[in-house]
Coordinates of C-alpha atoms in Angstrom, one line a residue:
X1 CA 8.5 -16.6 33.6
X2 CA 9.6 -15.6 30.1
X3 CA 6.5 -14.7 28.6
X4 CA 5.9 -12.1 31.2
X5 CA 6.8 -8.5 31.1
X6 CA 6.0 -5.1 32.7
X7 CA 5.7 -2.3 30.2
X8 CA 5.7 1.4 30.5
X9 CA 2.4 2.7 30.1
X10 CA 1.3 5.1 27.3
X11 CA 2.2 5.0 23.6
X12 CA 5.8 4.4 23.8
X13 CA 5.4 1.3 25.8
X14 CA 3.0 -0.2 23.7
X15 CA 5.0 0.4 20.5
X16 CA 8.0 -1.3 22.0
X17 CA 5.9 -4.3 22.6
X18 CA 4.6 -4.3 19.0
X19 CA 8.3 -3.6 17.6
X20 CA 8.4 0.1 17.5
X21 CA 11.8 0.4 15.4
X22 CA 10.9 -1.5 12.4
X23 CA 8.0 -4.1 11.5
X24 CA 6.2 -5.5 14.4
X25 CA 7.2 -8.9 15.6
X26 CA 5.4 -11.7 13.8
X27 CA 4.2 -15.1 14.9
X28 CA 4.5 -18.0 12.7
X29 CA 3.6 -20.3 15.5
X30 CA 7.3 -21.8 15.9
X31 CA 9.0 -23.4 18.9
X32 CA 12.6 -21.7 18.1
X33 CA 11.8 -19.2 20.9
X34 CA 8.8 -19.2 23.2
X35 CA 9.3 -15.8 24.3
X36 CA 9.3 -14.3 20.7
X37 CA 7.6 -16.4 18.1
X38 CA 9.2 -16.5 14.8
X39 CA 7.7 -17.2 11.2
X40 CA 7.7 -20.9 10.5
X41 CA 9.2 -22.4 7.6
X42 CA 7.2 -25.3 6.8
X43 CA 3.5 -24.6 5.6
X44 CA 2.6 -28.4 5.7
X45 CA 1.8 -28.6 9.4
X46 CA 0.3 -25.2 10.1
X47 CA -2.0 -25.8 7.1
X48 CA -0.9 -22.6 5.5
X49 CA -0.1 -22.6 1.7
X50 CA 3.1 -20.8 0.9
X51 CA 1.7 -19.0 -2.1
X52 CA -1.6 -17.7 0.0
X53 CA -2.0 -13.8 0.2
X54 CA -2.4 -13.9 4.0
X55 CA 0.4 -15.6 5.6
X56 CA -0.3 -16.9 9.1
X57 CA -3.8 -17.8 8.5
X58 CA -4.9 -21.0 9.6
X59 CA -6.5 -23.3 7.0
X60 CA -8.5 -25.5 9.4
X61 CA -10.2 -27.6 6.9
X62 CA -6.7 -29.1 5.7
X63 CA -5.7 -30.2 9.3
X64 CA -6.2 -33.2 11.2
X65 CA -6.6 -33.3 15.1
X66 CA -2.9 -34.3 15.4
X67 CA -1.7 -31.5 13.0
X68 CA -4.0 -29.0 14.9
X69 CA -2.3 -30.1 18.3
X70 CA 1.1 -29.7 16.8
X71 CA 0.2 -26.1 15.6
X72 CA -1.0 -25.2 19.1
X73 CA 2.0 -26.8 20.7
X74 CA 4.2 -24.7 18.4
X75 CA 2.2 -21.6 19.4
X76 CA 3.0 -21.7 23.1
X77 CA 4.2 -18.4 24.3
X78 CA 4.9 -19.5 27.9
X79 CA 4.5 -22.5 30.2
X80 CA 4.9 -22.6 34.0
X81 CA 3.4 -24.9 36.4
X82 CA -0.2 -25.2 35.7
X83 CA -0.3 -22.3 33.5
X84 CA -0.2 -22.3 29.6
X85 CA 0.0 -19.2 27.4
X86 CA -0.5 -19.7 23.4
X87 CA -0.8 -17.4 20.6
X88 CA -4.1 -18.5 19.1
X89 CA -4.2 -18.3 15.0
X90 CA -6.9 -16.4 13.4
X91 CA -10.0 -18.6 12.3
X92 CA -9.6 -21.2 14.9
X93 CA -12.9 -21.4 17.0
X94 CA -12.5 -21.9 20.7
X95 CA -15.8 -23.9 21.0
X96 CA -18.3 -25.4 18.8
X97 CA -20.7 -28.3 18.1
X98 CA -19.9 -31.8 18.9
X99 CA -17.2 -33.3 16.4
X100 CA -16.1 -30.0 15.1
X101 CA -12.2 -29.2 15.2
X102 CA -12.0 -26.4 18.0
X103 CA -9.4 -25.4 20.7
X104 CA -11.6 -27.0 23.3
X105 CA -11.9 -30.5 21.4
X106 CA -8.1 -30.8 21.4
X107 CA -7.2 -29.8 24.9
X108 CA -6.8 -33.4 26.0
X109 CA -4.4 -33.9 23.4
X110 CA -2.7 -30.9 23.9
X111 CA -2.5 -31.6 27.6
X112 CA -0.6 -34.5 27.0
X113 CA 1.6 -33.2 24.4
X114 CA 2.7 -30.6 26.9
X115 CA 3.3 -33.1 29.8
X116 CA 0.1 -32.2 31.8
X117 CA -1.3 -35.8 31.6
X118 CA -2.4 -35.6 35.3
X119 CA -4.8 -32.7 34.9
X120 CA -6.3 -31.4 31.7
X121 CA -6.0 -27.8 30.7
X122 CA -9.0 -25.8 30.8
X123 CA -9.7 -22.3 29.1
X124 CA -9.4 -19.4 31.3
X125 CA -9.1 -16.5 28.8
X126 CA -9.4 -16.6 24.9
X127 CA -10.5 -14.2 21.7
X128 CA -13.2 -15.4 19.3
X129 CA -12.8 -17.5 16.5
X130 CA -12.1 -14.7 14.0
X131 CA -9.5 -12.9 16.2
X132 CA -6.1 -14.1 17.0
X133 CA -4.0 -13.6 20.1
X134 CA -3.5 -14.6 23.8
X135 CA -5.1 -17.7 25.1
X136 CA -4.8 -18.6 28.7
X137 CA -4.9 -22.0 29.9
X138 CA -4.8 -23.8 33.3
X139 CA -4.5 -27.4 34.5
X140 CA -5.3 -26.2 38.1
X141 CA -8.9 -25.4 38.9
X142 CA -7.9 -23.2 42.0
X143 CA -5.6 -21.1 39.8
X144 CA -8.2 -20.9 37.1
X145 CA -10.7 -19.7 39.8
X146 CA -8.2 -17.3 41.0
X147 CA -7.6 -15.9 37.6
X148 CA -11.6 -15.6 36.8
X149 CA -12.2 -13.7 39.8
X150 CA -9.3 -11.2 39.0
X151 CA -10.8 -10.6 35.4
X152 CA -14.2 -10.2 36.9
X153 CA -13.0 -7.9 39.5
X154 CA -11.1 -5.8 37.0
X155 CA -14.2 -5.3 34.9
X156 CA -16.4 -4.4 37.8
X157 CA -13.8 -1.7 38.7
X158 CA -13.5 -0.6 35.0
X159 CA -9.8 -1.7 34.8
X160 CA -9.0 -2.9 31.4
X161 CA -7.1 -6.3 31.3
X162 CA -7.0 -7.1 27.6
X163 CA -5.6 -5.0 24.9
X164 CA -6.2 -5.8 21.4
X165 CA -4.5 -4.3 18.2
X166 CA -6.8 -3.7 15.4
X167 CA -6.7 -2.1 11.9
X168 CA -9.7 0.0 11.0
X169 CA -10.9 0.8 7.5
X170 CA -11.4 4.5 8.1
X171 CA -10.0 6.9 10.8
X172 CA -11.9 7.7 13.8
X173 CA -13.1 10.8 14.2
X174 CA -11.5 11.4 17.8
X175 CA -8.0 10.1 18.6
X176 CA -9.3 8.4 21.5
X177 CA -12.4 7.8 23.7
X178 CA -14.9 5.3 24.9
X179 CA -17.7 3.6 23.1
X180 CA -20.7 2.9 25.4
X181 CA -24.0 1.0 23.9
X182 CA -26.3 -1.5 24.6
X183 CA -26.0 -4.9 22.6
X184 CA -28.2 -7.8 22.1
X185 CA -28.2 -11.1 19.9
X186 CA -30.8 -11.6 17.4
X187 CA -31.1 -14.5 14.9
X188 CA -31.3 -13.8 11.3
X189 CA -31.7 -16.5 8.9
X190 CA -30.3 -18.8 11.5
X191 CA -27.3 -16.7 12.3
X192 CA -26.8 -14.9 15.6
X193 CA -25.9 -11.2 15.0
X194 CA -25.1 -8.3 17.5
X195 CA -27.7 -5.5 17.1
X196 CA -27.3 -2.0 18.9
X197 CA -30.3 -1.2 21.2
X198 CA -31.0 2.6 21.8
X199 CA -32.2 3.6 25.3
X200 CA -32.7 0.0 26.8
X201 CA -35.7 -0.6 29.2
X202 CA -35.3 -2.5 32.3
X203 CA -37.4 -5.3 30.5
X204 CA -34.8 -5.2 27.8
X205 CA -31.9 -5.8 30.2
X206 CA -33.6 -8.8 31.8
X207 CA -34.2 -10.3 28.3
X208 CA -30.5 -10.2 27.6
X209 CA -29.6 -6.8 26.4
X210 CA -26.3 -5.9 27.7
X211 CA -24.7 -2.4 28.4
X212 CA -21.1 -2.5 26.8
X213 CA -18.0 -0.4 27.1
X214 CA -14.8 -0.2 25.1
X215 CA -11.8 2.1 25.3
X216 CA -10.1 3.0 22.0
X217 CA -6.9 4.9 21.2
X218 CA -5.6 5.7 17.7
X219 CA -1.8 4.7 17.5
X220 CA -1.2 5.7 13.8
X221 CA -3.0 6.4 10.6
X222 CA -2.2 6.0 6.9
X223 CA -3.9 5.1 3.7
X224 CA -7.4 6.1 5.0
X225 CA -7.0 3.3 7.8
X226 CA -5.7 3.5 11.3
X227 CA -4.1 1.1 13.9
X228 CA -6.1 1.2 17.0
X229 CA -5.6 0.1 20.5
X230 CA -8.7 -1.5 21.8
X231 CA -9.8 -2.4 25.6
X232 CA -13.0 -3.8 26.3
X233 CA -14.4 -3.4 29.5
X234 CA -17.2 -5.7 29.3
X235 CA -17.6 -9.1 27.5
X236 CA -20.2 -9.5 24.6
X237 CA -19.9 -11.5 21.4
X238 CA -18.5 -9.5 18.4
X239 CA -18.4 -6.3 20.8
X240 CA -15.2 -4.8 19.3
X241 CA -16.3 -5.2 15.9
X242 CA -19.7 -3.7 16.3
X243 CA -18.2 -0.6 18.5
X244 CA -15.9 0.1 15.8
X245 CA -18.7 -0.2 13.0
X246 CA -20.6 2.3 15.2
X247 CA -17.7 4.6 14.8
X248 CA -17.9 4.4 11.1
X249 CA -14.8 2.6 10.9
X250 CA -15.2 -1.3 10.5
X251 CA -12.2 -3.5 11.3
X252 CA -10.5 -4.5 8.4
X253 CA -11.5 -8.1 7.3
X254 CA -14.9 -7.6 9.0
X255 CA -17.2 -9.8 6.6
X256 CA -20.1 -9.7 9.1
X257 CA -20.9 -6.1 10.3
X258 CA -19.2 -4.0 7.6
X259 CA -22.1 -4.4 5.3
X260 CA -24.1 -2.0 7.8
X261 CA -21.7 1.1 6.5
X262 CA -23.1 3.0 3.6
X263 CA -21.4 5.6 1.6
X264 CA -22.8 8.5 -0.5
X265 CA -20.5 11.0 -2.1
X266 CA -17.8 10.1 0.1
X267 CA -19.8 10.3 3.4
X268 CA -20.5 7.6 5.6
X269 CA -23.4 6.4 7.3
X270 CA -24.9 3.6 9.4
X271 CA -27.5 1.2 7.6
X272 CA -30.2 -0.5 9.6
X273 CA -28.8 -3.4 11.4
X274 CA -32.0 -5.2 10.9
X275 CA -32.2 -4.8 7.2
X276 CA -28.5 -5.5 6.4
X277 CA -27.4 -9.0 5.9
X278 CA -23.7 -10.0 6.3
X279 CA -21.4 -9.8 3.2
X280 CA -17.9 -9.5 2.4
X281 CA -16.1 -6.4 3.1
X282 CA -16.1 -4.0 0.1
X283 CA -12.6 -1.9 -0.1
X284 CA -12.1 0.9 -2.6
X285 CA -9.7 0.4 -5.4
X286 CA -6.9 2.7 -3.7
X287 CA -7.0 0.8 -0.5
X288 CA -6.9 -2.6 -2.6
X289 CA -3.7 -1.3 -4.4
X290 CA -2.2 -0.6 -1.1
X291 CA -2.7 -3.7 0.4
X292 CA -1.7 -5.6 -3.2
X293 CA -5.2 -7.5 -3.4
X294 CA -7.5 -8.2 -5.9
X295 CA -11.3 -7.7 -5.3
X296 CA -11.8 -11.6 -5.0
X297 CA -8.9 -12.0 -2.8
X298 CA -10.2 -8.9 -0.4
X299 CA -13.3 -11.4 0.3
X300 CA -10.9 -13.9 1.9
X301 CA -9.2 -11.0 4.0
X302 CA -8.7 -12.3 7.8
X303 CA -10.0 -10.1 10.6
X304 CA -7.3 -7.9 11.7
X305 CA -7.9 -8.0 15.5
X306 CA -5.4 -9.6 17.6
X307 CA -5.4 -9.8 21.5
X308 CA -1.8 -8.5 22.0
X309 CA -1.6 -8.0 25.7
X310 CA -3.4 -9.3 28.7
X311 CA -2.8 -8.1 32.2
X312 CA -2.1 -10.9 34.9
X313 CA -2.2 -11.0 38.5
X314 CA 1.1 -11.2 40.2
X315 CA 2.1 -14.2 42.7
X316 CA 0.8 -12.1 45.6
X317 CA -2.0 -10.0 46.4
X318 CA 0.2 -6.9 46.6
X319 CA 2.4 -7.7 43.8
X320 CA 2.6 -5.7 40.7
X321 CA 0.3 -7.2 37.9
X322 CA 2.3 -8.4 34.8
X323 CA 1.7 -8.5 31.4
X324 CA 1.5 -11.4 28.9
X325 CA 2.5 -10.5 25.1
X326 CA 1.4 -12.1 21.9
X327 CA 3.4 -11.2 18.9
X328 CA 1.2 -10.3 15.8
X329 CA 0.4 -12.9 13.0
X330 CA 2.4 -12.4 9.5
X331 CA -0.4 -11.0 7.6
X332 CA -1.2 -8.3 10.3
X333 CA 2.4 -7.1 10.2
X334 CA 2.2 -7.2 6.5
X335 CA -0.7 -4.9 6.3
X336 CA 0.9 -2.6 8.7
X337 CA 3.9 -2.2 6.5
X338 CA 1.6 -1.9 3.3
X339 CA -0.2 0.9 4.9
X340 CA 2.8 2.6 6.5
X341 CA 1.4 2.3 10.1
X342 CA 4.6 0.8 11.7
X343 CA 7.0 3.4 11.2
X344 CA 4.9 6.2 13.1

């Protein structure tokens, strides 16, 4: 299968996957090569204006159902048998309310477009709305079940299967480590937000509090930011955003949880989650200059969180697991270049 590779472990293998000898490979969601997606020339079908400051961001409100199906078909990384892998654009919700344009809502049309009319595609693995990257689909219920069992078993044995690329506003205090914290969802003014819970009781766990765990590793630093490899070992909404927020290094483009970061005389500290409402991320003037953005443009900065690599079981139970790869979106690659993070 063209979209599968076995990579060397460690920093060098990860950088080779991103494109170590120059700018990381971008994805503009084109079918020129399904193994290495290239920037797309036409902006009409993708709903991406040519003059926007964040190339590759999906303008969902400008798309019809048919155009979204075209975008997703062009985002296919690999297709073999019942399995389809695509590189989801940032901003596309996976699920939503009835009548909303989501990945799930157009799966029937996408299935037909890919010649899978007998059995409809179903979602096996996908990043959230604000993240970009790998989506794993299957038209075979047995295959989907096998994959789900693999991912569940991997989490139980603390073997990471998903690797995200992220850019943080700030540099973590340690080069690598793990983040363990209990989280819960709370409703604030009709919006569900993730809140950390200190020393959760047994009652808390029964009421929906979940202990979460992520591994992180700093791959490069520059201009007060960092390129970080993130590997979640649990599944919880907003987990990676909140985990990096607790490291005082919110993800670039995080307009939900970055408001919980306070600064006095250059020193960062956490504000109360219960008393802090979401707001547009505030970047200092030096960083805005590096990114070639105005303050008003920074409020539209997309979340720099990309599901880049997914561990995948081999054909047989004893076969070596393989890895699916999804190239970075154009805006992510450009940010790496502006911050000098792709030359390290």
